[in-house]
Tab-separated table of C-alpha atoms in Angstrom:
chain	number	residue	atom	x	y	z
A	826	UNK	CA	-34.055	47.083	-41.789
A	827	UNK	CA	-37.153	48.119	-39.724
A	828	UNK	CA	-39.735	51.018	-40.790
A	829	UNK	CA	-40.273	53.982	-38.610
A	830	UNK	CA	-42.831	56.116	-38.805
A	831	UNK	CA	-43.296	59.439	-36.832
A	832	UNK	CA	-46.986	60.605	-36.823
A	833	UNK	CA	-47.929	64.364	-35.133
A	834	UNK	CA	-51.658	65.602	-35.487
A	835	UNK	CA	-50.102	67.225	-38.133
A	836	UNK	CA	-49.311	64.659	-40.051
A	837	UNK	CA	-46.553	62.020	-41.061
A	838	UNK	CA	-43.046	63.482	-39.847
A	839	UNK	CA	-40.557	60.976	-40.670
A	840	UNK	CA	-41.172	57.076	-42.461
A	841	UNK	CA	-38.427	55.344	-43.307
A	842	UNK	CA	-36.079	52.228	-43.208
A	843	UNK	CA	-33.458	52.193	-40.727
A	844	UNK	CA	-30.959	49.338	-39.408
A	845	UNK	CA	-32.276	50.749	-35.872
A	846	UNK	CA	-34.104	53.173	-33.673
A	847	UNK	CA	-33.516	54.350	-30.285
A	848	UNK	CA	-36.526	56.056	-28.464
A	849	UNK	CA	-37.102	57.808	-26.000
A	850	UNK	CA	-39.406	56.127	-23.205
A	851	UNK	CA	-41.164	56.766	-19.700
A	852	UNK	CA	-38.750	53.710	-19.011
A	853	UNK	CA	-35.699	55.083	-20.437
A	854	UNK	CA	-34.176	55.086	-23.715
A	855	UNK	CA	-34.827	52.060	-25.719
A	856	UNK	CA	-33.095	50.314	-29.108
A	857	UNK	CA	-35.213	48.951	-31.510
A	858	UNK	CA	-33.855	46.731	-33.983
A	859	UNK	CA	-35.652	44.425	-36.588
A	860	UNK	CA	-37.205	41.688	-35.572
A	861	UNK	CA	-38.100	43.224	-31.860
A	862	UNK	CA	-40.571	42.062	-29.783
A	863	UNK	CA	-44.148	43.588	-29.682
A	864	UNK	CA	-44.112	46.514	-27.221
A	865	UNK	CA	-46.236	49.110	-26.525
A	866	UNK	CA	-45.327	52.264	-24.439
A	867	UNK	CA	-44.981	55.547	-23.453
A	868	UNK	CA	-43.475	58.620	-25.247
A	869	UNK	CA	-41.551	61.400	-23.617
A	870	UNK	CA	-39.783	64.193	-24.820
A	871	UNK	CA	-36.413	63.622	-26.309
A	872	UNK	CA	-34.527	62.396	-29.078
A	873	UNK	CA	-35.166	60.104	-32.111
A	874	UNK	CA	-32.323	58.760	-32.993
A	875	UNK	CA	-31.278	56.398	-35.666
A	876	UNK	CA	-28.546	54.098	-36.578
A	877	UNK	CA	-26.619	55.294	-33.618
A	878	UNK	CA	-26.232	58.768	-34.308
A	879	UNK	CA	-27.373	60.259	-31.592
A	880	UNK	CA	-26.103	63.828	-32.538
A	881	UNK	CA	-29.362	64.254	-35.264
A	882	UNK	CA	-32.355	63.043	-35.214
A	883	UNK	CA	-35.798	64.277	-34.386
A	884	UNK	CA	-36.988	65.766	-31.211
A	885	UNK	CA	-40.237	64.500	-29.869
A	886	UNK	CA	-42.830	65.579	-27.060
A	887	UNK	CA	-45.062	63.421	-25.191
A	888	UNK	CA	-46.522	60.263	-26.977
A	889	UNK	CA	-46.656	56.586	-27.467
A	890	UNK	CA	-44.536	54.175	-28.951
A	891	UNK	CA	-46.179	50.697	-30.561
A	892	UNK	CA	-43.405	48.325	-31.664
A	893	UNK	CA	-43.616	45.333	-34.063
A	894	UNK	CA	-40.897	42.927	-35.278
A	895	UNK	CA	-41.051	44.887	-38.873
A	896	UNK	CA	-42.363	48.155	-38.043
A	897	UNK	CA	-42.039	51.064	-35.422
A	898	UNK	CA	-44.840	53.727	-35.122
A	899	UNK	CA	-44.065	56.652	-32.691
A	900	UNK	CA	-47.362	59.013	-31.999
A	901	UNK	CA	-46.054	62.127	-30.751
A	902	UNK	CA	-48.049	65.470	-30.120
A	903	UNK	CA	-44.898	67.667	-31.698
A	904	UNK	CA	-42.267	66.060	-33.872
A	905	UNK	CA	-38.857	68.386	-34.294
A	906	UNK	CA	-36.039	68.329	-36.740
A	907	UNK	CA	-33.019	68.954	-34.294
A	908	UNK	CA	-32.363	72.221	-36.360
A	909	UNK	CA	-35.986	73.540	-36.399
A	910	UNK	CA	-36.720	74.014	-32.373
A	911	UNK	CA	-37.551	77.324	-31.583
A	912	UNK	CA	-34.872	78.171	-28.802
A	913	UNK	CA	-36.616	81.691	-28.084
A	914	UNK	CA	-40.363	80.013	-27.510
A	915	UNK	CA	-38.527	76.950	-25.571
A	916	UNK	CA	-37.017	79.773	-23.139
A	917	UNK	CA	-40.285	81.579	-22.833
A	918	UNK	CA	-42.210	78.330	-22.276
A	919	UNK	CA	-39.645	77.005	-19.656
A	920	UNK	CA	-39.521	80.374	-17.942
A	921	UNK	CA	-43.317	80.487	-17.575
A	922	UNK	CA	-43.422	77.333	-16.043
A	923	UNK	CA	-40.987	77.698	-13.441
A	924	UNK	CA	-42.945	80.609	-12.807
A	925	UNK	CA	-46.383	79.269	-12.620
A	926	UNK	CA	-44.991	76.343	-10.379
A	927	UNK	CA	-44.363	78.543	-7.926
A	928	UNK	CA	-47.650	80.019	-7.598
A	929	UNK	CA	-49.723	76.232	-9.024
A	930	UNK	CA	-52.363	75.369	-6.329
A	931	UNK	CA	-53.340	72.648	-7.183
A	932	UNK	CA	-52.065	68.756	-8.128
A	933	UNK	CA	-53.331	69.312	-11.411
A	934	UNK	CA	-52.118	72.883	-11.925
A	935	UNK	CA	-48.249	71.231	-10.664
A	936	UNK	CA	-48.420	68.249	-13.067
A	937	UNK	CA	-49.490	70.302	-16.221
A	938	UNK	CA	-46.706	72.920	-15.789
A	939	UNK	CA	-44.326	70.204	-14.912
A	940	UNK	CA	-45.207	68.441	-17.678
A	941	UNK	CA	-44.377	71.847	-19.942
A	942	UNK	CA	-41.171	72.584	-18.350
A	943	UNK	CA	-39.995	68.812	-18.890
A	944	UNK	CA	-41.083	69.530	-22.296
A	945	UNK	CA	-39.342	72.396	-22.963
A	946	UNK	CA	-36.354	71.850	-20.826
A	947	UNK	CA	-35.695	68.822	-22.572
A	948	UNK	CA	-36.082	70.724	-26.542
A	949	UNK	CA	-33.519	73.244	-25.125
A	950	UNK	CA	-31.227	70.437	-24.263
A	951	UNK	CA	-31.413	68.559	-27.587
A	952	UNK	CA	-30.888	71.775	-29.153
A	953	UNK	CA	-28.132	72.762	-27.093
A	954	UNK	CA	-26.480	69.474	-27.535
A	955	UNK	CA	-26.700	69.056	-31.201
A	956	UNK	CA	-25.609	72.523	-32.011
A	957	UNK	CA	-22.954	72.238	-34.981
């Protein structure tokens, strides 16, 4: 068993022993089992799964992810239970950023409100997909 622990400026989301993890990563989707070798990496939004059920788990937004042969820490801005995303607010935020895209002059205006539509577009999906 490994520890996971889900941490939001909020607070502690999820801590607890699992047989594994799979995470969400700027370099794809990663499995963590015990004993893994030390890693440290990048968050991005999508789903927290554990002991390969991939239909619940917790939605995450941007972050990092520090790995340890006994222990996985995931820092994440936001921290979801599949059931709790706000579809309505996802929509809105989604719609806004397609919108402000299309009018962003800047490089930094285009990566912030790609970075919120990736963000959103990806909470819709998770919600979407794990819809009982």
């Amino acid at each position: 068993m490994i520890r996971v622990e889900i941490v939001t400026p909020k607070g502690v989301s999820f801590s607890r022993e699992v047989n594994s993890v799979n995470i969400p990563t700027q370099e794809g989707e990663i499995g963590v089992l015990k004993g893994h070798m030390y890693l440290m990496t990048l968050l991005k939004p999508g789903l927290v799964y554990f002991d390969g059920n991939a239909k619940d788990g917790i939605a995450v937004t941007y972050g990092f992810v520090d790995v340890t042969p006994e222990r996985v820490i995931i820092l994440a801005e936001e921290a979801y239970q599949v059931g709790e995303i706000d579809l309505g607010r996802e929509k809105e935020l989604f719609d806004q950023a397609v919108k402000k895209l299309a009018t962003a002059q800047t490089l930094e205006e285009i990566q912030e409100w790609e970075r919120i539509r990736e963000r959103a577009r990806t909470l819709l999906e998770i919600a979407e997909r794990t819809r009982v």
